[in-house]
PDB file of C-alpha atoms and ligand atoms in Angstrom:
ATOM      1  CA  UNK A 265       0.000   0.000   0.000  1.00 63.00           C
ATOM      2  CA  UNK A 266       1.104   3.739  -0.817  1.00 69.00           C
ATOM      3  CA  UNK A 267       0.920   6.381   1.603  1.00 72.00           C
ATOM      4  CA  UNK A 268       1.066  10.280   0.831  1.00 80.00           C
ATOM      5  CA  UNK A 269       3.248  11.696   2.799  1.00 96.00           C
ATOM      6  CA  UNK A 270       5.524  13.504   0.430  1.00 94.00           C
ATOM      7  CA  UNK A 271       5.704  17.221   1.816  1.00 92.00           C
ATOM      8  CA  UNK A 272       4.360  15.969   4.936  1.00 97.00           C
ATOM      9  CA  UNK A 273       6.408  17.126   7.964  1.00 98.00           C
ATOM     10  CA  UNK A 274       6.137  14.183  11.130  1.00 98.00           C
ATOM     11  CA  UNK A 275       7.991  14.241  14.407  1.00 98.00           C
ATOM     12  CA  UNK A 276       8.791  10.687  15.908  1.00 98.00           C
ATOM     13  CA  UNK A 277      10.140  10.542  19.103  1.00 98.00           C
ATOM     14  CA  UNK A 278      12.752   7.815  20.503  1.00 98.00           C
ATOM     15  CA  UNK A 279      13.665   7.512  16.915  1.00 98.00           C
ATOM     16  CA  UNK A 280      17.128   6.025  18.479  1.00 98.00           C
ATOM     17  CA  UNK A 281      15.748   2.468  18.646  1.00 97.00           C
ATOM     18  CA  UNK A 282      12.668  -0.123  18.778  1.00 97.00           C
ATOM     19  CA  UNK A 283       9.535   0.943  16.851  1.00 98.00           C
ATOM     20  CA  UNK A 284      10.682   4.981  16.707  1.00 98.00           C
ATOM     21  CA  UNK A 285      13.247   3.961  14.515  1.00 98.00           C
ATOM     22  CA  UNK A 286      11.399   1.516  12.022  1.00 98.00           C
ATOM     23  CA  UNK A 287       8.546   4.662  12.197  1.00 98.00           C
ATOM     24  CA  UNK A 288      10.606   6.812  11.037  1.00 98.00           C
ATOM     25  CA  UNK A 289      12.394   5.192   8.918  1.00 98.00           C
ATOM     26  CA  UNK A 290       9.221   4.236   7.322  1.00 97.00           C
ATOM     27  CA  UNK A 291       7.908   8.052   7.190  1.00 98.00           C
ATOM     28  CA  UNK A 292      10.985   9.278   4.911  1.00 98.00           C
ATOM     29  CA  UNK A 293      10.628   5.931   2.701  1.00 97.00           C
ATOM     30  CA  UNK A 294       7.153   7.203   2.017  1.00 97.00           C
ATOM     31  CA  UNK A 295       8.737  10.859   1.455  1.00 97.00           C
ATOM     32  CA  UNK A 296       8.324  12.339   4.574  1.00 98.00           C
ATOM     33  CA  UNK A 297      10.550  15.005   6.123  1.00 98.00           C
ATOM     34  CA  UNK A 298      10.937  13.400   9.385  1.00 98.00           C
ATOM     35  CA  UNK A 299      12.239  15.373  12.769  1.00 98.00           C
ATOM     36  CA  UNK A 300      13.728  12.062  14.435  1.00 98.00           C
ATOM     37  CA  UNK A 301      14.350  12.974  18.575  1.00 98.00           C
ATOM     38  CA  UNK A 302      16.045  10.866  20.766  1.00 98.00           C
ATOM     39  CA  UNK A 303      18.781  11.315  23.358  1.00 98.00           C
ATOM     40  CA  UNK A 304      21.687   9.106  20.900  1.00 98.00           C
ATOM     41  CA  UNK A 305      22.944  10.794  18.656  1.00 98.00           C
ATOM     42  CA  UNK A 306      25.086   8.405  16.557  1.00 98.00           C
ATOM     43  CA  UNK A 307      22.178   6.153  16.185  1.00 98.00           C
ATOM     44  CA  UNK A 308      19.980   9.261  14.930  1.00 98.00           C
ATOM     45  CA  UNK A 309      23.115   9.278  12.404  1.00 98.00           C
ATOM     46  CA  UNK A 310      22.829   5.758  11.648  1.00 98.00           C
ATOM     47  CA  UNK A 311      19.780   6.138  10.941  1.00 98.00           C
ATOM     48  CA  UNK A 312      20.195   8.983   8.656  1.00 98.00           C
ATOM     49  CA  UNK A 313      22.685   7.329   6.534  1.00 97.00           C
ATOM     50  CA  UNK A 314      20.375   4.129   6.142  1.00 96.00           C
ATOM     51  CA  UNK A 315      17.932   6.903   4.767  1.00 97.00           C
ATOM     52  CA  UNK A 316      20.098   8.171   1.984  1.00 94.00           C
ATOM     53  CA  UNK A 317      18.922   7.035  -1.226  1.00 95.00           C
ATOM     54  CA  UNK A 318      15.024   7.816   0.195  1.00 96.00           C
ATOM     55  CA  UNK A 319      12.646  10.071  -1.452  1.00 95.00           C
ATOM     56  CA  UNK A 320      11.877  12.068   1.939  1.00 97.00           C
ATOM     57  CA  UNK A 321      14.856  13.413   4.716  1.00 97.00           C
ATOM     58  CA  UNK A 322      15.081  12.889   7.909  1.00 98.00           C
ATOM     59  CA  UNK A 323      16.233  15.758  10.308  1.00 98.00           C
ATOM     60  CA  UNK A 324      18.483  14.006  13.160  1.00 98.00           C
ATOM     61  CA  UNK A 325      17.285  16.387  17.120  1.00 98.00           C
ATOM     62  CA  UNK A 326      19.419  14.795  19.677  1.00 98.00           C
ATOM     63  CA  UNK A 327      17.416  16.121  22.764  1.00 98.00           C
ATOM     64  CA  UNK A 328      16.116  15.059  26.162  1.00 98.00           C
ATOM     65  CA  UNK A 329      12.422  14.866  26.470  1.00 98.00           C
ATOM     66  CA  UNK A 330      12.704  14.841  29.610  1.00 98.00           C
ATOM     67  CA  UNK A 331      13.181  18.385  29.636  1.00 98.00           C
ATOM     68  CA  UNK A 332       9.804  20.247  29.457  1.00 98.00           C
ATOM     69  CA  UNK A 333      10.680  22.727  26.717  1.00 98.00           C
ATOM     70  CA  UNK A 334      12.678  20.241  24.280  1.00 98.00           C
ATOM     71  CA  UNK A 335       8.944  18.886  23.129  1.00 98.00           C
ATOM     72  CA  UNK A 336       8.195  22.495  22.259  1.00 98.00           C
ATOM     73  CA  UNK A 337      11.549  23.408  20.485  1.00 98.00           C
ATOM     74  CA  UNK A 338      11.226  20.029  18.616  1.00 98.00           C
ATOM     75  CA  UNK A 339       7.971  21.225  17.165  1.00 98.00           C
ATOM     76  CA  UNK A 340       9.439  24.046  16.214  1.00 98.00           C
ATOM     77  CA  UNK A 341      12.085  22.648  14.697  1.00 98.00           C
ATOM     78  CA  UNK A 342       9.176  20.820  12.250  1.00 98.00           C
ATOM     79  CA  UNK A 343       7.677  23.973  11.580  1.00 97.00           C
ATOM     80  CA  UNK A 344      10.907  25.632  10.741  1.00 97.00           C
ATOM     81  CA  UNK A 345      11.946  22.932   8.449  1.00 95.00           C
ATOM     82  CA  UNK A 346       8.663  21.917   6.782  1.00 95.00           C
ATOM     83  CA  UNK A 347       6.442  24.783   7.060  1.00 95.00           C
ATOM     84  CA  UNK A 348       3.855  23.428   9.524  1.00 97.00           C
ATOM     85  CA  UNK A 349       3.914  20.243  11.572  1.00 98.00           C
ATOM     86  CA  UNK A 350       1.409  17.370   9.604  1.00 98.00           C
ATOM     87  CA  UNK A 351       1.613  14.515  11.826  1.00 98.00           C
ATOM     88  CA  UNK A 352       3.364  14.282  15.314  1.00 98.00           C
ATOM     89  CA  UNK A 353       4.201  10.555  17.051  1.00 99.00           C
ATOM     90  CA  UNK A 354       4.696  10.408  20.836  1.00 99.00           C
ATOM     91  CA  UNK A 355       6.622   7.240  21.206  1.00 98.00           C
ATOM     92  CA  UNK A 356       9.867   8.009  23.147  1.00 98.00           C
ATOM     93  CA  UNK A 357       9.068   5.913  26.383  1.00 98.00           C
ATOM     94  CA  UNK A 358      10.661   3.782  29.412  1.00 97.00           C
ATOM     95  CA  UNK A 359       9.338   0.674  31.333  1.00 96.00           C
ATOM     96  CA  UNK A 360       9.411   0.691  35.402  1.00 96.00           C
ATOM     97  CA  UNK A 361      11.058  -1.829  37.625  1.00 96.00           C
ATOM     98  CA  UNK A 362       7.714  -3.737  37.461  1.00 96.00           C
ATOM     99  CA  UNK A 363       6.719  -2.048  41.185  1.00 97.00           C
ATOM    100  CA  UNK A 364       3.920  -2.554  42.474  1.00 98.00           C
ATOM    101  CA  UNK A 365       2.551   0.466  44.822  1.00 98.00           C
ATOM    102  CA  UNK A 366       3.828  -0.838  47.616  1.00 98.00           C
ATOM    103  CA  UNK A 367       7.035  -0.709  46.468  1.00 98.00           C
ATOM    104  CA  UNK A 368       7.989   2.391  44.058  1.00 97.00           C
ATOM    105  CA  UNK A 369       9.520   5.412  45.401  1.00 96.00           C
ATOM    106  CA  UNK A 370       8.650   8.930  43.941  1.00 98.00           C
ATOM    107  CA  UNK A 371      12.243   9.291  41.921  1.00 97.00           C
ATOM    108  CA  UNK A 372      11.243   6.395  39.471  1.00 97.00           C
ATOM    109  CA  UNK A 373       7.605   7.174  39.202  1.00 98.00           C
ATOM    110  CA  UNK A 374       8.099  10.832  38.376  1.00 98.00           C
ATOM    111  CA  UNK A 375      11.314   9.625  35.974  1.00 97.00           C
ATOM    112  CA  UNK A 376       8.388   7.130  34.094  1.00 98.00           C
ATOM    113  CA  UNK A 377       6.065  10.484  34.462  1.00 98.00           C
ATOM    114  CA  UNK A 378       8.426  12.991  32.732  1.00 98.00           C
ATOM    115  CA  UNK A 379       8.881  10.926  29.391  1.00 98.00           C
ATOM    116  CA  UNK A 380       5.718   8.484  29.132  1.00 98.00           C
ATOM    117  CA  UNK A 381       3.152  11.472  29.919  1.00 98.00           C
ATOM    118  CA  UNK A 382       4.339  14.402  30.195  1.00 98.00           C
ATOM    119  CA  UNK A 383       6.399  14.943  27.269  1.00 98.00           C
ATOM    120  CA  UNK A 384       3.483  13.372  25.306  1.00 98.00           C
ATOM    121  CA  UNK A 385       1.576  16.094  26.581  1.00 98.00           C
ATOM    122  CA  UNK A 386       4.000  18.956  25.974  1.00 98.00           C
ATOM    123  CA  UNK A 387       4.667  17.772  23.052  1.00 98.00           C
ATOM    124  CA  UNK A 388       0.799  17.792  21.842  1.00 98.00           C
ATOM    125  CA  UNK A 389      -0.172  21.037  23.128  1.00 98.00           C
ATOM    126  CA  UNK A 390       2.490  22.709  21.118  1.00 98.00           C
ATOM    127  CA  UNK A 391       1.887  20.704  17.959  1.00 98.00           C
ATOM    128  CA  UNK A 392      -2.408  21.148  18.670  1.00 98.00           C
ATOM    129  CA  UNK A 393      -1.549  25.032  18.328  1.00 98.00           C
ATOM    130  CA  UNK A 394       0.304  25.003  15.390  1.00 97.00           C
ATOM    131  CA  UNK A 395      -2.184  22.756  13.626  1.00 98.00           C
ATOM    132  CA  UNK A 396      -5.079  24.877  14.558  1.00 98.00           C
ATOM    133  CA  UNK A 397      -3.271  28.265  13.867  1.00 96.00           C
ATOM    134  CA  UNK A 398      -3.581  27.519   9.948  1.00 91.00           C
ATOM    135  CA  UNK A 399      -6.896  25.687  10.064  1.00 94.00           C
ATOM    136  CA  UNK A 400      -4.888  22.652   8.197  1.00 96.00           C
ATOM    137  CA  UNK A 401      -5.639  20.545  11.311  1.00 98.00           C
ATOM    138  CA  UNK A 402      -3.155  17.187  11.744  1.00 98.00           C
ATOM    139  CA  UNK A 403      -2.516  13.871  13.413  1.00 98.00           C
ATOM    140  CA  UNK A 404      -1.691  12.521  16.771  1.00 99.00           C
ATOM    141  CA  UNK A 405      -0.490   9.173  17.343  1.00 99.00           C
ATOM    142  CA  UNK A 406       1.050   8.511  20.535  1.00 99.00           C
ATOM    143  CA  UNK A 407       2.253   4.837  21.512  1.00 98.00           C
ATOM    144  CA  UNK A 408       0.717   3.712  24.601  1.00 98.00           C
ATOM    145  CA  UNK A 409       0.138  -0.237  25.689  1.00 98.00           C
ATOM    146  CA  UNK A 410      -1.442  -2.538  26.049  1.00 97.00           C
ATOM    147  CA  UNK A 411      -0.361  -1.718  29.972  1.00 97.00           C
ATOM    148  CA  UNK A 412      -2.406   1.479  29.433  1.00 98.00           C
ATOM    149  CA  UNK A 413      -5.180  -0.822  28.795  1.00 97.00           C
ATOM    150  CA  UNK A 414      -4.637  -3.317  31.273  1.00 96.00           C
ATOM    151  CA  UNK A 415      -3.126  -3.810  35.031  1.00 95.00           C
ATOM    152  CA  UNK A 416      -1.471  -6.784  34.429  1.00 93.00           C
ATOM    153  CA  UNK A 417       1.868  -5.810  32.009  1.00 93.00           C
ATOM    154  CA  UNK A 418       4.114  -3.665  34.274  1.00 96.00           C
ATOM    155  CA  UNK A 419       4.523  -1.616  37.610  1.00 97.00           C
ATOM    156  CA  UNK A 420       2.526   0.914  38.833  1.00 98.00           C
ATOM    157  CA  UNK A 421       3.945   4.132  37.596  1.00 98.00           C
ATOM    158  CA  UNK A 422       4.110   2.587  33.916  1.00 98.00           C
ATOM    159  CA  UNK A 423       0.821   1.069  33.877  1.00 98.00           C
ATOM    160  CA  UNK A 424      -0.782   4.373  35.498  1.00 98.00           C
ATOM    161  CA  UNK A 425       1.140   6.713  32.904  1.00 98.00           C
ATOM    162  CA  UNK A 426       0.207   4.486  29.884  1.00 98.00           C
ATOM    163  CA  UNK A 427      -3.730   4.726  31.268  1.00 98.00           C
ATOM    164  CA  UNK A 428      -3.404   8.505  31.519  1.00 99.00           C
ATOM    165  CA  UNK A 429      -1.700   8.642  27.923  1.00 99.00           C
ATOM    166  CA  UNK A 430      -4.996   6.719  26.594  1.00 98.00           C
ATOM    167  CA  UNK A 431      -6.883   9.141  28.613  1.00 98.00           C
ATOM    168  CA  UNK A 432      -5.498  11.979  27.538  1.00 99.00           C
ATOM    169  CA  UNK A 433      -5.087  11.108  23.693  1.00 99.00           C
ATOM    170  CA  UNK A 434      -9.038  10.271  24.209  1.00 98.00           C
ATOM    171  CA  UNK A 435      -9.811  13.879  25.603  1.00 98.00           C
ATOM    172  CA  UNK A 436      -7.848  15.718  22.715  1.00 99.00           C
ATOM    173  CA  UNK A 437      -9.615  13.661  20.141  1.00 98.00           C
ATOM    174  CA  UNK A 438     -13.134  14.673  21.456  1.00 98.00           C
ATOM    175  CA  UNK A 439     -12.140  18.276  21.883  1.00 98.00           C
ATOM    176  CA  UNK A 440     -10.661  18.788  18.713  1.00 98.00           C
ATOM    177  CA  UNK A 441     -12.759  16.764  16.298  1.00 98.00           C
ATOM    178  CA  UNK A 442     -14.167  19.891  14.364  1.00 98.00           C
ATOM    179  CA  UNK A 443     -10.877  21.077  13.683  1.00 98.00           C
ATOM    180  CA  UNK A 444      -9.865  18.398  11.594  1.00 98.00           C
ATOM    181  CA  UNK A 445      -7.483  17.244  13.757  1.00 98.00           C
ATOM    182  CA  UNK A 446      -6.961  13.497  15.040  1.00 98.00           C
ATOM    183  CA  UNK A 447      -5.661  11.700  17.829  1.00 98.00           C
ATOM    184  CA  UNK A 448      -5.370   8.466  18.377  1.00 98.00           C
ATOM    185  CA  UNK A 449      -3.162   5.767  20.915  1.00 98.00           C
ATOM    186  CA  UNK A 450      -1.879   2.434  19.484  1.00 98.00           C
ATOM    187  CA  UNK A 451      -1.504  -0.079  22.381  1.00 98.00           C
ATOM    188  CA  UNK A 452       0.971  -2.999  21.672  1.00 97.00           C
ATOM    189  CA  UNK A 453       1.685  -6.190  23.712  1.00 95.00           C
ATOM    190  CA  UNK A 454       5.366  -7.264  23.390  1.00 93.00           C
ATOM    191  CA  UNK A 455       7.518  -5.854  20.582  1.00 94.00           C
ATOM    192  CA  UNK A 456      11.074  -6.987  20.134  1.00 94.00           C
ATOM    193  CA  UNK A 457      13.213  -3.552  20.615  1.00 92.00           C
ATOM    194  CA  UNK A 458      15.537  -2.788  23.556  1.00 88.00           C
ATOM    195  CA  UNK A 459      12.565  -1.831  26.390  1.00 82.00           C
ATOM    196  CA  UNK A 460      13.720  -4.078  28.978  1.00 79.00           C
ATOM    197  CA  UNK A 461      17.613  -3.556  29.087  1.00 76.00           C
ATOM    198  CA  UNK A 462      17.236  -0.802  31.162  1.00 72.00           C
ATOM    199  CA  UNK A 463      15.735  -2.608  34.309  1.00 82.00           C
ATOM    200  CA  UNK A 464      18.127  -2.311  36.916  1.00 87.00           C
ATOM    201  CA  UNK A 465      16.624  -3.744  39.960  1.00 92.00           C
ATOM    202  CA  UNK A 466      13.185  -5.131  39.182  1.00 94.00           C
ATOM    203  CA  UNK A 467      10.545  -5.949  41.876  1.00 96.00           C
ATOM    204  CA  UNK A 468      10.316  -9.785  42.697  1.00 96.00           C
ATOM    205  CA  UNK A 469       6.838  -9.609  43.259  1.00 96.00           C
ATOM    206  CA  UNK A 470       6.354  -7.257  40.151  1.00 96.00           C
ATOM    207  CA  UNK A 471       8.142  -9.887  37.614  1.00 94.00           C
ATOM    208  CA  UNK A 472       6.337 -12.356  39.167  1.00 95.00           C
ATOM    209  CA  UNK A 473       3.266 -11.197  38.920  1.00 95.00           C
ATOM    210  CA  UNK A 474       3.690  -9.823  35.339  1.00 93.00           C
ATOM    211  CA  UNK A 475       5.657 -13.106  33.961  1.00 89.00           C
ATOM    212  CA  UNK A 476       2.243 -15.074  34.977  1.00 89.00           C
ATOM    213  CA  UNK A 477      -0.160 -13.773  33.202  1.00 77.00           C
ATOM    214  CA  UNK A 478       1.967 -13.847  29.724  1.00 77.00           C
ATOM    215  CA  UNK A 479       1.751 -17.788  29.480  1.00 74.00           C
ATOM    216  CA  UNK A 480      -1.123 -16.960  26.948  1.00 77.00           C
ATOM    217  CA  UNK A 481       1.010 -14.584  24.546  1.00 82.00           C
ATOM    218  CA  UNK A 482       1.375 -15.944  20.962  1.00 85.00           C
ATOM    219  CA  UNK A 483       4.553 -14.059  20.137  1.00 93.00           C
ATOM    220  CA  UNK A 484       6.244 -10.556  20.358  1.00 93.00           C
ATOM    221  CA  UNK A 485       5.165  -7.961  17.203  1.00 95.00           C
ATOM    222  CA  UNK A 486       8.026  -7.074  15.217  1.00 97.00           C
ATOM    223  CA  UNK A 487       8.862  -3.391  14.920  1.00 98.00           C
ATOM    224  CA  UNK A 488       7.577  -3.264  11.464  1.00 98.00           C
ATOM    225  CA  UNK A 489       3.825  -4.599  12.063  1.00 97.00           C
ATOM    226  CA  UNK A 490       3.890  -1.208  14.537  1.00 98.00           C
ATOM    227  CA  UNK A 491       5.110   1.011  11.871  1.00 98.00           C
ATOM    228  CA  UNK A 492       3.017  -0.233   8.805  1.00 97.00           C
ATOM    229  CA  UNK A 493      -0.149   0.164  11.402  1.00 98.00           C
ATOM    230  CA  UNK A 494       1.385   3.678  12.296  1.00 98.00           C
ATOM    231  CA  UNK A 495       1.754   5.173   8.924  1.00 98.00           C
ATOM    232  CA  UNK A 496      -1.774   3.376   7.575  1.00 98.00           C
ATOM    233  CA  UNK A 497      -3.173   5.558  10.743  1.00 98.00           C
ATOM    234  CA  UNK A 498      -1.340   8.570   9.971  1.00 98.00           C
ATOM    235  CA  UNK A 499      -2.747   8.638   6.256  1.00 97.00           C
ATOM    236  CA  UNK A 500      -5.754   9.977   5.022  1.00 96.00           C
ATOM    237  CA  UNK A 501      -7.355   6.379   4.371  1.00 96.00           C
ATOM    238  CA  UNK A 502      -7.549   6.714   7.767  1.00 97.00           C
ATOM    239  CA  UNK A 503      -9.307  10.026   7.927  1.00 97.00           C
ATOM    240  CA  UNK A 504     -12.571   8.984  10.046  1.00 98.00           C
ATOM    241  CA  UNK A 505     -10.446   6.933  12.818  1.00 98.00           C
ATOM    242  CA  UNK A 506     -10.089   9.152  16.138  1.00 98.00           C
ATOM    243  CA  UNK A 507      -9.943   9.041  19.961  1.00 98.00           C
ATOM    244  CA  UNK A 508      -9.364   5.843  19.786  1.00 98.00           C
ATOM    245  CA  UNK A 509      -6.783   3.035  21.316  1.00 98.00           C
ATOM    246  CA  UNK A 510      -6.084   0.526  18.886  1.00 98.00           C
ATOM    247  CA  UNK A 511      -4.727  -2.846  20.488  1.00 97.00           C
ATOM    248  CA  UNK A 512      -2.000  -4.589  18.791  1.00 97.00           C
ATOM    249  CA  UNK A 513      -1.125  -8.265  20.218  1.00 95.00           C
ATOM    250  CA  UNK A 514      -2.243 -10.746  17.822  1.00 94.00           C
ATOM    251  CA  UNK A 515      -5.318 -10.782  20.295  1.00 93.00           C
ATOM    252  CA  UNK A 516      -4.031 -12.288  23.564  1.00 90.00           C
ATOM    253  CA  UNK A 517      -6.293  -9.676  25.740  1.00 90.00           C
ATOM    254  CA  UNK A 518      -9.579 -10.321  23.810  1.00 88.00           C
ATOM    255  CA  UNK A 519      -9.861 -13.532  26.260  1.00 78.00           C
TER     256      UNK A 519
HETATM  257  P1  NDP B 766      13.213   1.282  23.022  1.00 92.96           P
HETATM  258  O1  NDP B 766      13.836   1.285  24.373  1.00 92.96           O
HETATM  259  O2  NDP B 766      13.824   0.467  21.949  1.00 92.96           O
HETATM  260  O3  NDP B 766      13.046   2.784  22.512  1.00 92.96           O
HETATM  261  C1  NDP B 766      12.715   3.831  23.377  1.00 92.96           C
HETATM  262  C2  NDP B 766      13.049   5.129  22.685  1.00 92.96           C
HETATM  263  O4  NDP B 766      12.681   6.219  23.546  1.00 92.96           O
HETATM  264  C3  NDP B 766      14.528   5.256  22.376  1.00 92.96           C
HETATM  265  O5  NDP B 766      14.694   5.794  21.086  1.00 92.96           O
HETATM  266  C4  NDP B 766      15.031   6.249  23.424  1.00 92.96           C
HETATM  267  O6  NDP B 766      16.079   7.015  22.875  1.00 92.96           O
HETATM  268  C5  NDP B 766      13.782   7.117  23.597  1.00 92.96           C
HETATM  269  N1  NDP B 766      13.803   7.830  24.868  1.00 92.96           N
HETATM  270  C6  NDP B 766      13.701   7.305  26.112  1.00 92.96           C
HETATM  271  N2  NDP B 766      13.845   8.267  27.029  1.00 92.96           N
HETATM  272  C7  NDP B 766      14.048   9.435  26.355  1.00 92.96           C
HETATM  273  C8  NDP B 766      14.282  10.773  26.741  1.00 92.96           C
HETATM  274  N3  NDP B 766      14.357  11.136  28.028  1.00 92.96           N
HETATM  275  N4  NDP B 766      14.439  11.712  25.771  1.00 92.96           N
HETATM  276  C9  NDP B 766      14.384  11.368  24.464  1.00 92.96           C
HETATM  277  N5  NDP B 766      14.164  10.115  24.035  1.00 92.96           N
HETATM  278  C10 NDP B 766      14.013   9.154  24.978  1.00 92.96           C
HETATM  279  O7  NDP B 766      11.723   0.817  23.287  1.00 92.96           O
HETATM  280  P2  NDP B 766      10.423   0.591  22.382  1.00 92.96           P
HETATM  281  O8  NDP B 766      10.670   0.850  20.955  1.00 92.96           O
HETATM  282  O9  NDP B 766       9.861  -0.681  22.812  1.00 92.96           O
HETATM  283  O10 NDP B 766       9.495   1.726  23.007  1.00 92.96           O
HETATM  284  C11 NDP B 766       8.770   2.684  22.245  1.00 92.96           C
HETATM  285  C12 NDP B 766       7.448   2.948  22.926  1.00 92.96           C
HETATM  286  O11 NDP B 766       6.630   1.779  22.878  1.00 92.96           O
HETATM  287  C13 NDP B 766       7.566   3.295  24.415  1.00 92.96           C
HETATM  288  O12 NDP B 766       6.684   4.361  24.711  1.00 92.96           O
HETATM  289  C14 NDP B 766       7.134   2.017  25.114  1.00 92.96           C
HETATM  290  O13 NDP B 766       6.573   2.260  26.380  1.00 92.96           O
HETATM  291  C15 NDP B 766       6.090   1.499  24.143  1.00 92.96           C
HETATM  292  N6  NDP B 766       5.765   0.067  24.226  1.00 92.96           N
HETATM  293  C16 NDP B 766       6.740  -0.888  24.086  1.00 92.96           C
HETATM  294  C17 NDP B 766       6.401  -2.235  24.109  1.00 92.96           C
HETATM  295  C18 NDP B 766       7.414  -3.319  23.918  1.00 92.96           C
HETATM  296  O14 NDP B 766       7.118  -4.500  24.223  1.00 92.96           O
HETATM  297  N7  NDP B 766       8.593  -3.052  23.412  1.00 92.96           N
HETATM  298  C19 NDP B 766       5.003  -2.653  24.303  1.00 92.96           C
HETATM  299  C20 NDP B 766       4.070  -1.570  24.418  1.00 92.96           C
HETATM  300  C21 NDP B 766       4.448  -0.271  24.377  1.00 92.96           C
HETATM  301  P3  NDP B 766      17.435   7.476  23.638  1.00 92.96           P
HETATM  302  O15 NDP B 766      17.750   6.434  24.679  1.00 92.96           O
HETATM  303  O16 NDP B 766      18.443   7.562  22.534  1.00 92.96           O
HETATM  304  O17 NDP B 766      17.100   8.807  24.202  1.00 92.96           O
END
């Protein structure tokens, strides 16, 4: 299938790795001009030169999202280099320790905070105000979970970031559906990409938990199902999809 985004300008965050790479990677194969954000900067390179020979460019921002004003300036950045900002994709993210309440201390759940919801949320208030400043209107994907969905995938301060992400990517939707702008969540079970490596001292309880309920999962998505679903919801075939959160697990949680 052929997607239209030549002259399109899209901002992917965590373009360094996992699905924000293969998303944005697809976006400038379908002739995007891509703002690709992440902290790594020689893999936003890589991933530049693997882009060469594409029909669209991709526009390496090393930045921390984790800083409240980066998600602004990286809109900017969009606007500055394409004109407007077309399509924005909130997918920078980090698992917990798999903590249960009882467990997590404040540093790690406002650490999950900062970059699962709150740059999401910086991010989309600059990008809503650009879109609605020249009536063009846009779209807003932002990659959830299924742990924004469910309480059985990870700790506490994930699973109750990923919820408010759904929440709040439901709210904007609703608000904002007569100025032609969409927002949506896609909510995948287990996709290969580097996610875990950064647990450091996971709960026993929270593991255990977590590992016994995934007994019933047929496989982990590959980066690529994510992006083809990603760019199909970014397009205009999908132009009356909105407010949404689209599950993506080969069906495990439809039990
Ligand atoms: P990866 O760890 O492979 O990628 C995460 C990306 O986020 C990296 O590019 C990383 O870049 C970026 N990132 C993290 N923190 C920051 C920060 N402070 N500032 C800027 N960029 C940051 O994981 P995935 O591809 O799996 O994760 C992508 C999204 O998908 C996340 O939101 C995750 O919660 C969600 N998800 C993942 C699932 C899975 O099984 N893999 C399942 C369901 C949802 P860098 O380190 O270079 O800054």
């Amino acid at each position: 299938m052929e997607f239209q985004f030549k002259n399109k300008t899209v901002v992917v965050t965590g373009a360094s790795s996992g699905m924000g790479y293969a998303i944005a990677q697809s976006f400038v194969k379908e002739g995007a001009t891509v703002i690709a954000v992440a902290r790594r900067a020689e893999r936003l390179e890589e991933l530049k030169e693997s882009l060469k020979d594409a029909s669209g460019v991709l526009v390496p921002v090393t930045a921390d999202l984790a800083v409240d004003e980066n998600n602004s300036l990286m809109v900017e950045t969009a606007v500055k280099e394409g004109g407007r900002i077309d399509v924005l994709i909130n997918n920078a993210g980090m698992m917990d320790e798999f903590m249960p309440i009882g467990e997590v201390d404040d540093a790690l759940w406002d650490k999950v905070f900062k970059i699962n919801l709150d740059s999401p949320r910086h991010a989309m208030k600059a990008a809503v105000n650009h879109m609605l400043s020249d009536g063009k209107g846009g779209v807003i994907i932002n990659i959830a979970s299924i742990g924004g969905l469910e309480g059985c995938r990870a700790g506490a301060a994930y699973t109750a970031s990923k919820h408010a992400l759904v929440g709040l990517t439901k709210n904007t939707a609703y608000m904002y559906a007569h100025d032609n702008i969409r927002c949506l969540a896609i909510c995948p079970g287990g996709v290969k990409t580097e996610v875990g490596k950064y647990a450091s001292h996971p709960s026993e309880k929270g593991i255990q938990r977590v590992m016994s309920g995934l007994d019933a999962n047929i496989r982990q998505a590959d980066v690529q199902e994510i992006a083809d679903l990603v760019l199909f919801m970014a397009s205009e075939k999908a132009d009356f999809v909105n407010g949404t959160a689209i599950t993506v697990d080969g069906g495990v949680s439809a039990n």
